[in-house]
Coordinates of C-alpha atoms and ligand atoms in Angstrom, one line a residue:
M246 CA 109.5 95.4 106.7
T247 CA 110.9 96.9 103.5
Q248 CA 114.3 95.2 103.6
G249 CA 115.3 93.4 100.5
K250 CA 112.3 94.5 98.5
S251 CA 112.8 96.5 95.4
R252 CA 111.4 100.0 95.5
V253 CA 108.7 101.3 93.4
F254 CA 108.0 105.0 92.9
S255 CA 105.0 106.5 91.2
G256 CA 103.4 109.9 91.0
I257 CA 99.9 111.2 90.2
Q258 CA 98.8 114.7 89.5
P259 CA 96.1 116.4 91.5
S260 CA 94.6 117.8 88.3
G261 CA 91.0 116.9 88.6
E262 CA 88.3 114.6 89.9
L263 CA 89.4 111.0 89.9
H264 CA 87.8 108.9 87.2
I265 CA 87.6 105.3 86.4
G266 CA 90.4 105.6 84.0
N267 CA 92.7 106.6 86.9
Y268 CA 91.2 103.8 89.0
L269 CA 91.5 101.0 86.4
G270 CA 94.7 102.3 84.7
A271 CA 96.8 103.2 87.7
I272 CA 95.4 103.1 91.2
K273 CA 94.3 99.5 91.3
N274 CA 97.8 98.6 90.2
W275 CA 99.3 100.8 92.9
V276 CA 97.3 98.9 95.5
A277 CA 98.4 95.5 94.0
L278 CA 102.1 96.5 93.9
T279 CA 102.2 97.1 97.7
E280 CA 102.0 93.3 98.1
T281 CA 105.4 92.8 96.5
Y282 CA 107.3 96.0 96.6
D283 CA 108.4 98.8 98.9
C284 CA 106.1 101.4 97.3
V285 CA 106.5 105.2 97.5
Y286 CA 103.5 107.1 96.1
C287 CA 103.5 110.8 95.6
I288 CA 100.8 113.4 94.8
V289 CA 102.8 115.6 92.5
D290 CA 101.5 119.1 93.2
L291 CA 104.7 120.7 91.9
H292 CA 104.1 119.1 88.5
A293 CA 100.5 120.3 88.5
V294 CA 101.4 124.0 88.6
T295 CA 103.2 123.8 85.2
I296 CA 99.8 124.2 83.4
P297 CA 97.1 126.8 84.1
Y298 CA 95.3 126.0 87.3
E299 CA 93.2 127.6 90.1
P300 CA 95.3 128.3 93.2
S301 CA 92.3 128.4 95.5
E302 CA 91.3 124.9 94.4
L303 CA 94.7 123.2 94.6
Q304 CA 94.5 122.1 98.3
R305 CA 91.1 120.7 97.8
R306 CA 92.2 118.7 94.8
I307 CA 95.2 117.3 96.7
H308 CA 92.9 116.3 99.6
D309 CA 90.3 114.8 97.3
L310 CA 93.0 112.8 95.4
A311 CA 94.4 111.4 98.6
I312 CA 90.8 110.4 99.6
G313 CA 90.2 108.7 96.3
V314 CA 93.5 106.8 96.4
L315 CA 92.9 105.7 100.0
A316 CA 89.3 104.8 99.4
S317 CA 90.4 102.6 96.5
G318 CA 92.1 100.4 99.0
L319 CA 95.6 101.8 99.3
D320 CA 96.8 101.0 102.8
P321 CA 99.0 103.7 104.2
E322 CA 100.6 101.2 106.6
R323 CA 101.9 99.2 103.7
C324 CA 103.3 102.0 101.5
T325 CA 104.4 105.6 101.7
L326 CA 101.9 108.2 100.5
F327 CA 102.8 111.8 100.5
V328 CA 102.5 115.2 98.8
Q329 CA 105.5 116.2 96.7
S330 CA 105.9 119.8 98.0
A331 CA 106.0 118.5 101.6
V332 CA 109.4 117.1 100.8
P333 CA 111.5 120.0 99.6
E334 CA 114.3 117.7 98.5
H335 CA 112.4 117.1 95.2
A336 CA 112.8 120.7 94.0
E337 CA 116.4 120.8 95.3
L338 CA 117.5 117.6 93.5
Q339 CA 115.7 118.8 90.4
W340 CA 117.9 121.9 90.3
L341 CA 121.0 119.8 90.5
L342 CA 119.8 117.3 87.9
N343 CA 119.1 120.2 85.5
T344 CA 122.9 120.7 85.3
V345 CA 123.3 117.3 83.7
T346 CA 120.2 117.3 81.5
P347 CA 120.7 118.2 77.8
L348 CA 118.3 120.9 76.6
G349 CA 117.9 119.1 73.3
E350 CA 116.4 116.0 75.0
L351 CA 113.9 118.1 76.9
S352 CA 112.7 120.0 73.9
R353 CA 112.2 116.7 72.1
M354 CA 109.8 115.2 74.7
T355 CA 106.5 114.4 73.0
Q356 CA 104.5 115.6 76.0
F357 CA 106.4 118.9 76.1
K358 CA 105.6 119.4 72.4
D359 CA 101.9 118.5 72.9
K360 CA 101.5 120.7 76.0
S361 CA 103.4 123.7 74.6
G362 CA 101.2 123.7 71.5
R363 CA 98.2 124.3 73.8
V364 CA 99.5 127.4 75.7
D365 CA 100.2 131.0 74.7
T366 CA 103.5 131.3 76.6
I367 CA 105.7 128.2 77.1
N368 CA 107.0 128.4 80.7
A369 CA 110.3 126.8 81.6
G370 CA 108.5 124.6 84.1
L371 CA 106.8 122.8 81.2
L372 CA 110.2 122.1 79.7
N373 CA 111.8 121.0 82.9
Y374 CA 108.8 118.9 84.0
P375 CA 110.6 115.6 83.2
V376 CA 113.7 116.7 85.3
L377 CA 111.4 117.0 88.3
Q378 CA 110.0 113.6 87.5
A379 CA 113.5 112.2 87.4
A380 CA 114.2 113.8 90.7
D381 CA 111.1 112.2 92.2
I382 CA 112.2 108.8 91.2
L383 CA 116.0 109.1 91.8
L384 CA 115.5 110.7 95.2
Y385 CA 114.2 107.3 96.5
L386 CA 116.8 105.3 94.5
A387 CA 113.7 103.6 93.1
D388 CA 114.4 100.7 90.7
R389 CA 110.9 100.2 89.3
V390 CA 108.3 102.7 88.0
P391 CA 104.9 101.6 86.9
V392 CA 104.2 103.7 83.8
G393 CA 101.7 103.9 81.0
E394 CA 102.8 104.3 77.5
D395 CA 102.5 108.0 77.8
Q396 CA 105.3 108.2 80.4
A397 CA 107.7 105.8 78.9
Q398 CA 109.7 108.6 77.3
H399 CA 110.0 110.4 80.6
L400 CA 111.3 107.3 82.2
E401 CA 113.9 106.8 79.5
L402 CA 115.1 110.3 80.1
T403 CA 115.3 109.6 83.8
R404 CA 117.6 106.7 83.0
E405 CA 119.7 109.0 80.9
I406 CA 119.9 111.6 83.6
A407 CA 121.0 108.9 86.1
R408 CA 123.6 107.7 83.7
R409 CA 125.0 111.2 83.0
W410 CA 125.1 112.1 86.7
N411 CA 126.8 108.8 87.6
G412 CA 129.3 109.3 84.7
R413 CA 130.2 112.7 86.1
F414 CA 130.0 112.2 89.9
G415 CA 130.4 108.5 90.4
E416 CA 128.1 105.5 90.3
Y417 CA 125.2 106.1 92.6
F418 CA 121.7 106.2 91.1
P419 CA 120.2 103.0 89.9
E420 CA 118.7 103.2 86.4
P421 CA 115.0 102.7 87.0
Q422 CA 113.1 100.1 85.0
A423 CA 109.6 100.4 83.7
L424 CA 107.0 98.1 85.3
I425 CA 104.8 97.4 82.4
G426 CA 101.4 95.7 82.5
G427 CA 99.8 97.9 85.1
G428 CA 99.2 101.0 83.1
K429 CA 96.2 99.9 81.1
R430 CA 94.9 102.4 78.6
I431 CA 91.2 103.0 79.3
L432 CA 89.2 104.7 76.6
G433 CA 86.8 107.5 77.5
L434 CA 83.1 107.9 76.7
D435 CA 84.0 108.7 73.1
G436 CA 85.4 105.2 72.7
A437 CA 88.3 106.8 70.8
S438 CA 90.8 108.6 73.1
K439 CA 92.3 107.8 76.5
M440 CA 89.9 108.7 79.4
S441 CA 91.1 112.0 80.6
K442 CA 89.8 115.2 82.1
S443 CA 91.2 117.2 79.2
Q444 CA 89.3 115.1 76.7
N445 CA 86.1 115.7 78.6
N446 CA 85.2 112.0 78.3
V447 CA 85.4 110.7 81.9
I448 CA 83.3 108.5 84.1
P449 CA 83.8 109.8 87.7
L450 CA 85.0 107.3 90.3
L451 CA 83.0 108.8 93.2
A452 CA 79.5 108.8 91.6
D453 CA 76.4 107.0 92.5
E454 CA 74.4 104.8 90.1
E455 CA 72.2 107.6 88.9
E456 CA 75.2 109.8 88.1
L457 CA 77.0 106.9 86.5
W458 CA 74.0 106.2 84.4
S459 CA 73.7 109.8 83.3
V460 CA 77.3 109.8 81.9
I461 CA 77.3 106.2 80.6
R462 CA 74.2 106.7 78.6
T463 CA 76.2 109.1 76.5
A464 CA 78.9 106.6 75.8
V465 CA 79.7 105.8 72.2
T466 CA 79.0 102.1 71.2
D467 CA 79.6 100.1 68.0
P468 CA 79.2 102.9 65.4
A469 CA 77.8 100.4 62.9
R470 CA 74.9 99.6 65.1
V471 CA 72.5 102.5 64.3
R472 CA 69.0 101.0 65.0
R473 CA 67.9 98.9 67.9
D474 CA 67.4 95.9 65.7
D475 CA 70.8 96.1 64.0
P476 CA 73.1 93.3 65.4
G477 CA 76.0 94.8 67.3
N478 CA 79.7 93.8 67.5
P479 CA 80.9 93.7 71.1
D480 CA 84.5 93.4 69.9
V481 CA 84.6 97.0 68.7
C482 CA 82.3 98.4 71.5
N483 CA 83.9 100.4 74.3
V484 CA 80.9 99.9 76.6
F485 CA 81.4 96.1 76.2
S486 CA 85.1 96.4 77.0
L487 CA 84.2 98.4 80.1
H488 CA 81.9 95.5 81.1
G489 CA 85.2 93.5 81.2
F490 CA 86.2 95.3 84.4
F491 CA 82.9 95.2 86.3
T492 CA 80.7 92.4 85.0
S493 CA 81.0 88.6 85.7
D494 CA 82.2 86.3 82.9
E495 CA 78.8 84.7 82.8
E496 CA 76.9 87.9 82.4
R497 CA 79.4 89.1 79.8
A498 CA 79.0 86.0 77.7
E499 CA 75.2 86.5 77.9
I500 CA 75.5 90.2 76.8
D501 CA 77.9 89.2 74.0
G502 CA 75.4 86.7 72.6
L503 CA 72.4 89.1 72.9
C504 CA 74.3 92.0 71.4
R505 CA 75.3 90.0 68.3
T506 CA 71.7 89.0 67.7
A507 CA 70.1 92.3 68.6
G508 CA 68.6 90.7 71.6
I509 CA 69.7 93.5 73.8
G510 CA 69.8 97.2 73.0
C511 CA 72.7 99.6 73.8
V512 CA 70.6 101.3 76.4
D513 CA 70.0 98.2 78.4
C514 CA 73.6 97.1 78.0
K515 CA 74.7 100.5 79.4
K516 CA 72.2 100.2 82.2
R517 CA 73.7 96.9 83.2
L518 CA 77.1 98.5 83.1
A519 CA 76.1 101.4 85.4
A520 CA 74.5 98.9 87.9
N521 CA 77.6 96.6 88.0
M522 CA 79.9 99.6 88.2
A523 CA 77.9 101.1 91.1
A524 CA 78.1 97.8 92.9
E525 CA 81.9 97.6 92.6
L526 CA 82.4 101.2 93.5
A527 CA 80.0 101.3 96.4
P528 CA 82.5 100.3 99.1
I529 CA 85.0 102.8 97.7
Q530 CA 82.4 105.5 97.9
E531 CA 81.6 104.5 101.5
R532 CA 85.2 104.7 102.5
A533 CA 85.6 108.0 100.7
A534 CA 82.6 109.4 102.6
E535 CA 84.1 108.2 105.8
L536 CA 87.4 109.9 105.0
R537 CA 85.7 113.1 103.9
A538 CA 84.1 113.3 107.3
H539 CA 87.5 113.0 108.9
P540 CA 89.8 115.4 107.0
E541 CA 92.3 115.3 109.9
R542 CA 92.8 111.6 109.4
V543 CA 93.8 112.2 105.8
R544 CA 96.1 115.0 106.8
E545 CA 97.7 112.8 109.4
I546 CA 98.4 110.0 106.8
L547 CA 100.0 112.5 104.4
H548 CA 102.0 114.0 107.2
E549 CA 103.3 110.6 108.3
G550 CA 104.0 109.7 104.7
A551 CA 106.0 112.9 104.2
R552 CA 108.0 112.2 107.3
R553 CA 109.0 108.8 106.1
A554 CA 109.7 110.0 102.5
R555 CA 111.8 112.8 103.8
A556 CA 114.0 110.5 105.9
I557 CA 115.0 108.7 102.7
A558 CA 115.2 111.8 100.5
S559 CA 117.5 113.7 102.8
V560 CA 120.0 110.9 102.9
T561 CA 120.1 110.8 99.1
L562 CA 120.4 114.5 98.8
G563 CA 123.2 114.6 101.3
E564 CA 125.1 112.1 99.2
V565 CA 124.4 114.1 96.1
Y566 CA 125.7 117.3 97.7
E567 CA 128.8 115.7 98.9
R568 CA 129.6 114.1 95.5
M569 CA 129.0 117.3 93.7
G570 CA 131.3 119.2 96.1
L571 CA 128.5 121.2 97.7
E572 CA 128.1 121.8 101.4
R573 CA 124.7 121.2 103.0
H574 CA 124.0 123.9 105.5
E575 CA 121.8 123.2 108.6
S576 CA 118.5 124.9 108.3
Ligands
LIG26 N1 104.2 112.7 84.9 C1 103.4 111.7 85.5 C2 102.0 111.8 84.9 O1 101.5 112.8 84.4 C3 103.2 111.9 87.0 C4 104.6 111.7 87.7 C5 105.3 112.7 88.3 C6 105.2 110.5 87.8 N2 106.4 112.2 88.8 C7 106.4 110.8 88.6 C8 105.0 109.2 87.4 C9 107.4 109.8 88.9 C10 105.9 108.2 87.8 C11 107.1 108.5 88.5 O2 101.3 110.7 84.9

């Protein structure tokens, strides 16, 4: 089934409730890519422990994330979905790749600088985060990685690590290419920064219409439109741009016209968004409820995914050990 197809690898952190930024920006694209590529998708729990987190919540977050991804339409028969820590080769390869990664490159990573500015003590895991990411990708000899802008630098470093390792131990790892176009940047309720849990500006994916409405009503619209009878400008309104994902062309054209002539107020425009969003998300929520009622099904999918992933990963790691002059001992 997978022969001749290029391989895609991508990872997602189990760091919070799924929101429509994840859905529109990443997961919808994950689903679409399974049509064309041999896709390996990973819930990266080992990455998630590099920042402060609650250990007693981690398993639930992983499980919920798997539910969200599956409910969004990812078919586990048509890709490999697994949890990073279930395949110990990730951590093992990371250690080996550390030995060809220049410290200077790691300390120059924008995300490292951002994150380390927000914690009291900078742990080495935060610094080595991109090496684990490189191990994720290289372990599957993946040649395509769907990335948003914020991960482009990490992917560039992955390529450099592959080059350096190949230079030292012989040509083996392909240099993975970015698959651009998928990683759309979805703005949050503030209409200014990327939708993200840390910005506290998210619209949850698994919310009913009432809940959707209660968050969407707080969304920032065209700042120049102060009163109900001021004409608005949909071109600069984040609520209008969200309509772009959930509302028919016809209805959008109507709203566009009404907004410019103050024929519709922001409240009604938001109500329509909440209703259209609820309609698109309803089947996802139904599937999520179904999976939530059958946790063993989710565990089975992840278990099978890990088994398939491990079959690939252990071959790669065997080759790496051999080329590095190490011996792999039977466990
Ligand atoms: N660092 C990525 C993020 O925060 C997640 C990730 C981990 C990843 N390993 C990966 C993404 C490998 C792509 C490929 O979004």
